[in-house]
mmCIF file of C-alpha atoms in Angstrom:
data_model
loop_
_atom_site.group_PDB
_atom_site.id
_atom_site.type_symbol
_atom_site.label_atom_id
_atom_site.label_comp_id
_atom_site.label_asym_id
_atom_site.label_seq_id
_atom_site.Cartn_x
_atom_site.Cartn_y
_atom_site.Cartn_z
ATOM 1 C CA MET Z 132 6.462 -75.664 17.046
ATOM 2 C CA ASN Z 133 4.270 -74.881 20.072
ATOM 3 C CA ALA Z 134 5.712 -71.339 20.265
ATOM 4 C CA MET Z 135 5.023 -70.743 16.601
ATOM 5 C CA THR Z 136 1.487 -72.057 16.838
ATOM 6 C CA ASN Z 137 0.737 -69.685 19.753
ATOM 7 C CA VAL Z 138 1.563 -66.574 17.658
ATOM 8 C CA HIS Z 139 -1.630 -64.845 16.612
ATOM 9 C CA PRO Z 140 -1.610 -62.957 13.284
ATOM 10 C CA VAL Z 141 -2.231 -59.218 13.455
ATOM 11 C CA LYS Z 142 -5.648 -58.383 12.090
ATOM 12 C CA ALA Z 143 -5.762 -55.762 9.382
ATOM 13 C CA PRO Z 144 -8.178 -52.896 10.046
ATOM 14 C CA THR Z 145 -11.558 -53.346 8.483
ATOM 15 C CA LEU Z 146 -12.903 -50.950 5.859
ATOM 16 C CA GLN Z 147 -15.381 -49.550 8.364
ATOM 17 C CA GLN Z 148 -12.606 -48.824 10.889
ATOM 18 C CA ALA Z 149 -10.460 -47.160 8.214
ATOM 19 C CA LEU Z 150 -13.345 -44.962 7.084
ATOM 20 C CA HIS Z 151 -14.127 -44.048 10.691
ATOM 21 C CA ASP Z 152 -10.507 -43.014 11.296
ATOM 22 C CA THR Z 153 -10.444 -41.010 8.056
ATOM 23 C CA VAL Z 154 -13.646 -39.138 8.926
ATOM 24 C CA TRP Z 155 -12.348 -38.369 12.437
ATOM 25 C CA VAL Z 156 -9.056 -37.009 11.108
ATOM 26 C CA ARG Z 157 -10.832 -34.997 8.422
ATOM 27 C CA TRP Z 158 -13.178 -33.334 10.905
ATOM 28 C CA LEU Z 159 -10.314 -32.619 13.315
ATOM 29 C CA LEU Z 160 -8.183 -30.970 10.620
ATOM 30 C CA THR Z 161 -11.180 -29.010 9.344
ATOM 31 C CA ALA Z 162 -11.984 -27.773 12.856
ATOM 32 C CA VAL Z 163 -8.362 -26.707 13.413
ATOM 33 C CA ALA Z 164 -8.262 -24.858 10.073
ATOM 34 C CA VAL Z 165 -11.603 -23.137 10.614
ATOM 35 C CA GLY Z 166 -10.694 -22.200 14.184
ATOM 36 C CA PHE Z 167 -7.357 -20.760 13.079
ATOM 37 C CA ILE Z 168 -9.002 -18.710 10.311
ATOM 38 C CA ALA Z 169 -11.728 -17.462 12.636
ATOM 39 C CA LEU Z 170 -9.278 -16.483 15.382
ATOM 40 C CA PHE Z 171 -6.465 -14.921 13.384
ATOM 41 C CA LEU Z 172 -8.216 -13.649 10.224
ATOM 42 C CA CYS Z 173 -11.963 -13.148 10.638
ATOM 43 C CA LEU Z 174 -11.882 -11.833 14.222
ATOM 44 C CA PRO Z 175 -9.292 -9.074 13.554
ATOM 45 C CA LEU Z 176 -11.209 -7.968 10.445
ATOM 46 C CA ALA Z 177 -14.459 -7.909 12.417
ATOM 47 C CA ILE Z 178 -12.821 -5.843 15.175
ATOM 48 C CA VAL Z 179 -11.535 -3.325 12.621
ATOM 49 C CA ILE Z 180 -14.995 -2.903 11.089
ATOM 50 C CA PHE Z 181 -16.638 -2.682 14.525
ATOM 51 C CA GLU Z 182 -14.200 -0.065 15.824
ATOM 52 C CA ALA Z 183 -14.505 1.977 12.621
ATOM 53 C CA PHE Z 184 -18.278 2.333 13.060
ATOM 54 C CA ALA Z 185 -18.311 2.309 16.885
ATOM 55 C CA LYS Z 186 -19.154 6.038 17.065
ATOM 56 C CA GLY Z 187 -21.596 6.070 14.193
ATOM 57 C CA TRP Z 188 -21.630 6.652 10.481
ATOM 58 C CA GLU Z 189 -21.227 10.428 10.727
ATOM 59 C CA THR Z 190 -17.996 10.142 12.720
ATOM 60 C CA TYR Z 191 -16.728 7.469 10.348
ATOM 61 C CA SER Z 192 -17.434 9.525 7.225
ATOM 62 C CA ALA Z 193 -16.001 12.669 8.843
ATOM 63 C CA ALA Z 194 -12.735 10.813 9.549
ATOM 64 C CA LEU Z 195 -12.457 9.753 5.902
ATOM 65 C CA LEU Z 196 -13.281 13.269 4.653
ATOM 66 C CA GLN Z 197 -10.406 14.877 6.545
ATOM 67 C CA PRO Z 198 -7.861 16.480 4.175
ATOM 68 C CA ASP Z 199 -5.040 14.178 5.313
ATOM 69 C CA ALA Z 200 -7.199 11.084 4.823
ATOM 70 C CA GLN Z 201 -8.336 12.263 1.395
ATOM 71 C CA ALA Z 202 -4.741 12.951 0.364
ATOM 72 C CA ALA Z 203 -3.664 9.500 1.590
ATOM 73 C CA ILE Z 204 -6.453 7.767 -0.322
ATOM 74 C CA GLY Z 205 -5.671 9.773 -3.447
ATOM 75 C CA LEU Z 206 -1.953 8.985 -3.276
ATOM 76 C CA THR Z 207 -2.703 5.286 -2.723
ATOM 77 C CA LEU Z 208 -4.920 5.186 -5.803
ATOM 78 C CA LEU Z 209 -2.382 7.167 -7.848
ATOM 79 C CA THR Z 210 0.410 4.780 -6.862
ATOM 80 C CA ALA Z 211 -1.669 1.753 -7.839
ATOM 81 C CA LEU Z 212 -2.689 3.346 -11.155
ATOM 82 C CA ALA Z 213 0.957 4.050 -11.969
ATOM 83 C CA THR Z 214 2.536 0.759 -10.868
ATOM 84 C CA VAL Z 215 -0.025 -1.903 -11.793
ATOM 85 C CA PRO Z 216 -0.037 -1.225 -15.585
ATOM 86 C CA LEU Z 217 3.779 -1.145 -15.640
ATOM 87 C CA ASN Z 218 3.992 -4.417 -13.734
ATOM 88 C CA THR Z 219 1.367 -5.941 -16.022
ATOM 89 C CA LEU Z 220 3.461 -5.027 -19.056
ATOM 90 C CA PHE Z 221 6.621 -6.327 -17.396
ATOM 91 C CA GLY Z 222 4.901 -9.544 -16.335
ATOM 92 C CA LEU Z 223 3.690 -10.246 -19.878
ATOM 93 C CA CYS Z 224 7.122 -9.548 -21.380
ATOM 94 C CA ALA Z 225 8.974 -11.578 -18.752
ATOM 95 C CA ALA Z 226 6.596 -14.544 -19.030
ATOM 96 C CA TRP Z 227 6.820 -14.482 -22.831
ATOM 97 C CA ALA Z 228 10.625 -14.346 -22.759
ATOM 98 C CA VAL Z 229 11.017 -17.100 -20.168
ATOM 99 C CA THR Z 230 8.510 -19.531 -21.677
ATOM 100 C CA ARG Z 231 9.090 -18.977 -25.402
ATOM 101 C CA PHE Z 232 12.843 -18.404 -25.755
ATOM 102 C CA GLU Z 233 16.122 -19.922 -24.634
ATOM 103 C CA PHE Z 234 18.824 -17.367 -23.861
ATOM 104 C CA PHE Z 235 21.889 -16.849 -21.714
ATOM 105 C CA GLY Z 236 20.927 -15.613 -18.248
ATOM 106 C CA LYS Z 237 17.438 -17.110 -18.223
ATOM 107 C CA SER Z 238 17.943 -18.666 -14.775
ATOM 108 C CA LEU Z 239 19.273 -15.347 -13.490
ATOM 109 C CA LEU Z 240 16.174 -13.576 -14.786
ATOM 110 C CA MET Z 241 13.933 -16.068 -12.971
ATOM 111 C CA THR Z 242 15.892 -15.477 -9.767
ATOM 112 C CA LEU Z 243 15.636 -11.707 -10.105
ATOM 113 C CA ILE Z 244 11.881 -11.939 -10.643
ATOM 114 C CA ASP Z 245 11.585 -13.719 -7.288
ATOM 115 C CA LEU Z 246 13.945 -11.291 -5.517
ATOM 116 C CA PRO Z 247 11.244 -9.023 -3.992
ATOM 117 C CA PHE Z 248 9.650 -12.104 -2.393
ATOM 118 C CA SER Z 249 12.834 -12.835 -0.439
ATOM 119 C CA VAL Z 250 14.022 -9.297 0.383
ATOM 120 C CA SER Z 251 12.428 -7.466 3.291
ATOM 121 C CA PRO Z 252 10.349 -4.474 2.140
ATOM 122 C CA VAL Z 253 12.289 -2.279 4.572
ATOM 123 C CA ILE Z 254 15.558 -3.303 2.902
ATOM 124 C CA SER Z 255 13.988 -2.522 -0.469
ATOM 125 C CA GLY Z 256 13.191 0.989 0.722
ATOM 126 C CA LEU Z 257 16.708 1.457 2.063
ATOM 127 C CA ILE Z 258 18.125 0.457 -1.332
ATOM 128 C CA PHE Z 259 16.323 3.391 -2.946
ATOM 129 C CA VAL Z 260 17.467 5.732 -0.162
ATOM 130 C CA LEU Z 261 21.077 4.675 -0.800
ATOM 131 C CA MET Z 262 20.612 5.276 -4.515
ATOM 132 C CA PHE Z 263 18.531 8.459 -4.632
ATOM 133 C CA GLY Z 264 18.856 9.990 -1.155
ATOM 134 C CA ALA Z 265 20.753 13.216 -0.446
ATOM 135 C CA GLN Z 266 23.884 11.226 0.410
ATOM 136 C CA GLY Z 267 23.190 8.461 -2.109
ATOM 137 C CA TRP Z 268 24.887 7.568 -5.369
ATOM 138 C CA PHE Z 269 22.766 9.901 -7.474
ATOM 139 C CA GLY Z 270 21.867 12.328 -4.675
ATOM 140 C CA PRO Z 271 24.228 15.199 -5.614
ATOM 141 C CA TRP Z 272 23.218 15.073 -9.282
ATOM 142 C CA LEU Z 273 19.521 15.029 -8.366
ATOM 143 C CA SER Z 274 20.004 17.989 -6.015
ATOM 144 C CA GLU Z 275 21.777 19.976 -8.722
ATOM 145 C CA HIS Z 276 18.840 19.455 -11.086
ATOM 146 C CA ASP Z 277 16.207 20.007 -8.363
ATOM 147 C CA ILE Z 278 14.765 16.503 -8.746
ATOM 148 C CA LYS Z 279 13.216 14.902 -5.662
ATOM 149 C CA ILE Z 280 12.714 11.167 -5.502
ATOM 150 C CA ILE Z 281 13.151 10.232 -1.843
ATOM 151 C CA PHE Z 282 10.532 11.752 0.490
ATOM 152 C CA ALA Z 283 8.419 12.455 -2.587
ATOM 153 C CA VAL Z 284 5.846 10.689 -4.758
ATOM 154 C CA PRO Z 285 8.402 9.236 -7.275
ATOM 155 C CA GLY Z 286 10.170 7.368 -4.462
ATOM 156 C CA ILE Z 287 6.884 5.868 -3.284
ATOM 157 C CA MET Z 288 6.096 4.685 -6.798
ATOM 158 C CA LEU Z 289 9.566 3.211 -7.307
ATOM 159 C CA ALA Z 290 9.409 1.316 -4.004
ATOM 160 C CA THR Z 291 5.917 0.014 -4.774
ATOM 161 C CA LEU Z 292 6.977 -0.943 -8.293
ATOM 162 C CA PHE Z 293 9.871 -2.993 -6.920
ATOM 163 C CA ILE Z 294 7.747 -4.769 -4.319
ATOM 164 C CA THR Z 295 4.908 -5.691 -6.675
ATOM 165 C CA PHE Z 296 6.555 -6.547 -9.986
ATOM 166 C CA PRO Z 297 6.763 -10.365 -9.458
ATOM 167 C CA PHE Z 298 3.012 -10.931 -9.071
ATOM 168 C CA VAL Z 299 1.864 -10.856 -12.692
ATOM 169 C CA ALA Z 300 4.931 -12.686 -14.017
ATOM 170 C CA ARG Z 301 4.660 -15.413 -11.386
ATOM 171 C CA GLU Z 302 1.026 -16.098 -12.288
ATOM 172 C CA LEU Z 303 1.694 -16.264 -16.027
ATOM 173 C CA ILE Z 304 4.954 -18.234 -16.220
ATOM 174 C CA PRO Z 305 3.666 -21.609 -14.895
ATOM 175 C CA LEU Z 306 0.518 -21.402 -17.016
ATOM 176 C CA MET Z 307 2.368 -20.512 -20.218
ATOM 177 C CA GLN Z 308 4.907 -23.283 -19.589
ATOM 178 C CA GLU Z 309 2.089 -25.798 -19.166
ATOM 179 C CA MET Z 310 0.193 -24.415 -22.159
ATOM 180 C CA GLY Z 311 3.135 -24.814 -24.557
ATOM 181 C CA SER Z 312 3.568 -23.015 -27.852
ATOM 182 C CA GLU Z 313 1.929 -25.429 -30.318
ATOM 183 C CA GLU Z 314 -1.123 -23.242 -30.992
ATOM 184 C CA GLU Z 315 1.016 -20.145 -31.490
ATOM 185 C CA GLU Z 316 3.400 -21.963 -33.834
ATOM 186 C CA ALA Z 317 0.435 -23.249 -35.844
ATOM 187 C CA ALA Z 318 -0.962 -19.721 -36.187
ATOM 188 C CA LEU Z 319 2.411 -18.350 -37.278
ATOM 189 C CA SER Z 320 2.840 -21.138 -39.797
ATOM 190 C CA LEU Z 321 -0.547 -20.205 -41.300
ATOM 191 C CA GLY Z 322 0.648 -16.645 -41.859
ATOM 192 C CA ALA Z 323 -0.633 -14.848 -38.753
ATOM 193 C CA SER Z 324 1.505 -11.969 -37.503
ATOM 194 C CA GLY Z 325 3.029 -11.942 -34.038
ATOM 195 C CA TRP Z 326 0.533 -9.363 -32.736
ATOM 196 C CA LYS Z 327 -2.435 -11.227 -34.198
ATOM 197 C CA THR Z 328 -1.187 -14.467 -32.655
ATOM 198 C CA PHE Z 329 -0.840 -12.779 -29.285
ATOM 199 C CA TRP Z 330 -4.301 -11.157 -29.324
ATOM 200 C CA GLN Z 331 -6.230 -14.137 -30.716
ATOM 201 C CA ILE Z 332 -4.326 -17.139 -29.341
ATOM 202 C CA THR Z 333 -2.121 -16.280 -26.374
ATOM 203 C CA LEU Z 334 -4.179 -13.644 -24.566
ATOM 204 C CA PRO Z 335 -7.468 -15.617 -24.496
ATOM 205 C CA ASN Z 336 -5.601 -18.583 -23.012
ATOM 206 C CA ILE Z 337 -3.931 -16.583 -20.237
ATOM 207 C CA LYS Z 338 -6.590 -13.941 -19.533
ATOM 208 C CA TRP Z 339 -7.805 -15.369 -16.212
ATOM 209 C CA ALA Z 340 -4.288 -15.858 -14.852
ATOM 210 C CA LEU Z 341 -3.406 -12.355 -16.069
ATOM 211 C CA LEU Z 342 -6.407 -10.829 -14.277
ATOM 212 C CA TYR Z 343 -5.538 -12.827 -11.153
ATOM 213 C CA GLY Z 344 -1.977 -11.488 -11.196
ATOM 214 C CA VAL Z 345 -3.205 -7.918 -11.763
ATOM 215 C CA LEU Z 346 -5.615 -8.305 -8.850
ATOM 216 C CA LEU Z 347 -2.884 -9.459 -6.456
ATOM 217 C CA CYS Z 348 -0.520 -6.770 -7.720
ATOM 218 C CA ASN Z 349 -3.109 -4.061 -7.124
ATOM 219 C CA ALA Z 350 -3.935 -5.303 -3.628
ATOM 220 C CA ARG Z 351 -0.259 -5.335 -2.648
ATOM 221 C CA ALA Z 352 0.348 -1.912 -4.203
ATOM 222 C CA MET Z 353 -2.466 -0.351 -2.161
ATOM 223 C CA GLY Z 354 -1.489 -2.121 1.052
ATOM 224 C CA GLU Z 355 2.318 -1.828 0.932
ATOM 225 C CA PHE Z 356 3.770 -0.367 4.123
ATOM 226 C CA GLY Z 357 7.412 -1.268 4.781
ATOM 227 C CA ALA Z 358 9.197 -0.006 1.669
ATOM 228 C CA VAL Z 359 6.892 3.014 1.320
ATOM 229 C CA SER Z 360 7.442 3.955 4.966
ATOM 230 C CA VAL Z 361 11.200 4.192 4.416
ATOM 231 C CA VAL Z 362 11.098 6.385 1.295
ATOM 232 C CA SER Z 363 8.036 8.545 2.065
ATOM 233 C CA GLY Z 364 9.212 10.714 4.944
ATOM 234 C CA HIS Z 365 5.686 10.598 6.455
ATOM 235 C CA ILE Z 366 4.809 14.095 5.224
ATOM 236 C CA ARG Z 367 1.154 14.754 6.032
ATOM 237 C CA GLY Z 368 -1.020 15.396 3.043
ATOM 238 C CA MET Z 369 1.847 14.768 0.627
ATOM 239 C CA THR Z 370 3.641 11.433 1.020
ATOM 240 C CA ASN Z 371 1.418 9.458 3.393
ATOM 241 C CA THR Z 372 -0.354 6.593 1.686
ATOM 242 C CA LEU Z 373 -3.384 5.029 3.369
ATOM 243 C CA PRO Z 374 -1.393 2.413 5.373
ATOM 244 C CA LEU Z 375 0.951 5.167 6.615
ATOM 245 C CA HIS Z 376 -2.032 7.384 7.461
ATOM 246 C CA VAL Z 377 -3.466 4.576 9.587
ATOM 247 C CA GLU Z 378 -0.179 4.270 11.499
ATOM 248 C CA VAL Z 379 0.147 8.021 12.068
ATOM 249 C CA SER Z 380 -3.477 8.342 13.196
ATOM 250 C CA TYR Z 381 -3.157 5.449 15.633
ATOM 251 C CA ASN Z 382 0.094 6.779 17.103
ATOM 252 C CA GLU Z 383 -1.633 10.119 17.702
ATOM 253 C CA TYR Z 384 -4.595 8.406 19.439
ATOM 254 C CA ASP Z 385 -6.969 9.246 16.607
ATOM 255 C CA PHE Z 386 -8.504 5.797 16.809
ATOM 256 C CA VAL Z 387 -11.561 6.656 14.730
ATOM 257 C CA GLY Z 388 -9.391 7.924 11.881
ATOM 258 C CA ALA Z 389 -7.048 4.952 12.173
ATOM 259 C CA PHE Z 390 -9.810 2.358 12.111
ATOM 260 C CA ALA Z 391 -11.701 4.219 9.381
ATOM 261 C CA GLY Z 392 -8.619 4.016 7.150
ATOM 262 C CA ALA Z 393 -8.013 0.430 8.189
ATOM 263 C CA SER Z 394 -11.602 -0.448 7.258
ATOM 264 C CA ILE Z 395 -10.918 0.710 3.689
ATOM 265 C CA LEU Z 396 -7.904 -1.592 3.515
ATOM 266 C CA ALA Z 397 -9.899 -4.416 5.122
ATOM 267 C CA GLY Z 398 -12.673 -3.917 2.579
ATOM 268 C CA LEU Z 399 -10.079 -4.050 -0.185
ATOM 269 C CA ALA Z 400 -8.823 -7.345 1.227
ATOM 270 C CA ILE Z 401 -12.330 -8.821 1.322
ATOM 271 C CA ILE Z 402 -13.074 -7.685 -2.241
ATOM 272 C CA THR Z 403 -9.738 -9.134 -3.343
ATOM 273 C CA LEU Z 404 -10.603 -12.499 -1.799
ATOM 274 C CA ILE Z 405 -14.007 -12.551 -3.500
ATOM 275 C CA LEU Z 406 -12.568 -11.635 -6.893
ATOM 276 C CA LYS Z 407 -9.745 -14.133 -6.349
ATOM 277 C CA SER Z 408 -12.268 -16.924 -5.800
ATOM 278 C CA VAL Z 409 -14.232 -15.886 -8.904
ATOM 279 C CA LEU Z 410 -11.106 -15.811 -11.064
ATOM 280 C CA GLU Z 411 -9.923 -19.196 -9.734
ATOM 281 C CA TRP Z 412 -13.353 -20.625 -10.542
ATOM 282 C CA GLN Z 413 -13.261 -19.149 -14.044
ATOM 283 C CA GLN Z 414 -9.712 -20.396 -14.597
ATOM 284 C CA GLY Z 415 -10.706 -23.878 -13.443
ATOM 285 C CA LYS Z 416 -13.541 -23.949 -15.978
ATOM 286 C CA HIS Z 417 -11.173 -23.347 -18.880
#
């Protein structure tokens, strides 16, 4: 009895102590996150911008006006203009099929959509080399008909298309699954056609997610390096996209040209982040 009476009950923490601990942990985690972002994201971007303009605006603009730089920028824009609309169309079709229909192979389709996320971009480029290269499966036939895919613009577009096609679909599928099909079924039951239902019911409900997916797809298309590097051949003025131009310029000690090109990509990243925040805000409002 004496031993039991000498045991003191453990005091539960007071509300003030709990709040103090929570505030301390919150500020610590915030400081770690902010420090990590500043050190590994903001500082490298700031260095790129600083180095690009280190020798003045005239040197910076002259580096971007070089024929090789102009060709790289033009090819980058052309690749994005060709691949983003195709991936947008694919993303809409894939999301519609997955969320509105039950069919054999649906799980396989979902897996294939995610495949570019799990395969290294370099491996993706090698796949196209094995298929369309001179010694590839279709290489002899392509040579006979004087069709160039590898080490040419079509190969760059195919590689970029493969790398970027999940982005739109992956933004739309969760939203359309959560949204359900009740509104669409009601419109169809009232006599609306499939196209009218899509334009007046489905598209307004998914427009912000669709724009978000297009934005991410475009940013990745312009910044893709690994797969494009394998299939491009690094031909100056012909098959060098802007990321490849930056690498070539840096390897040749043309630091102004390298950082000038990198500043364009960094600016694209900053614009993408701003637009991403705006679209997330708009999507949260609806």
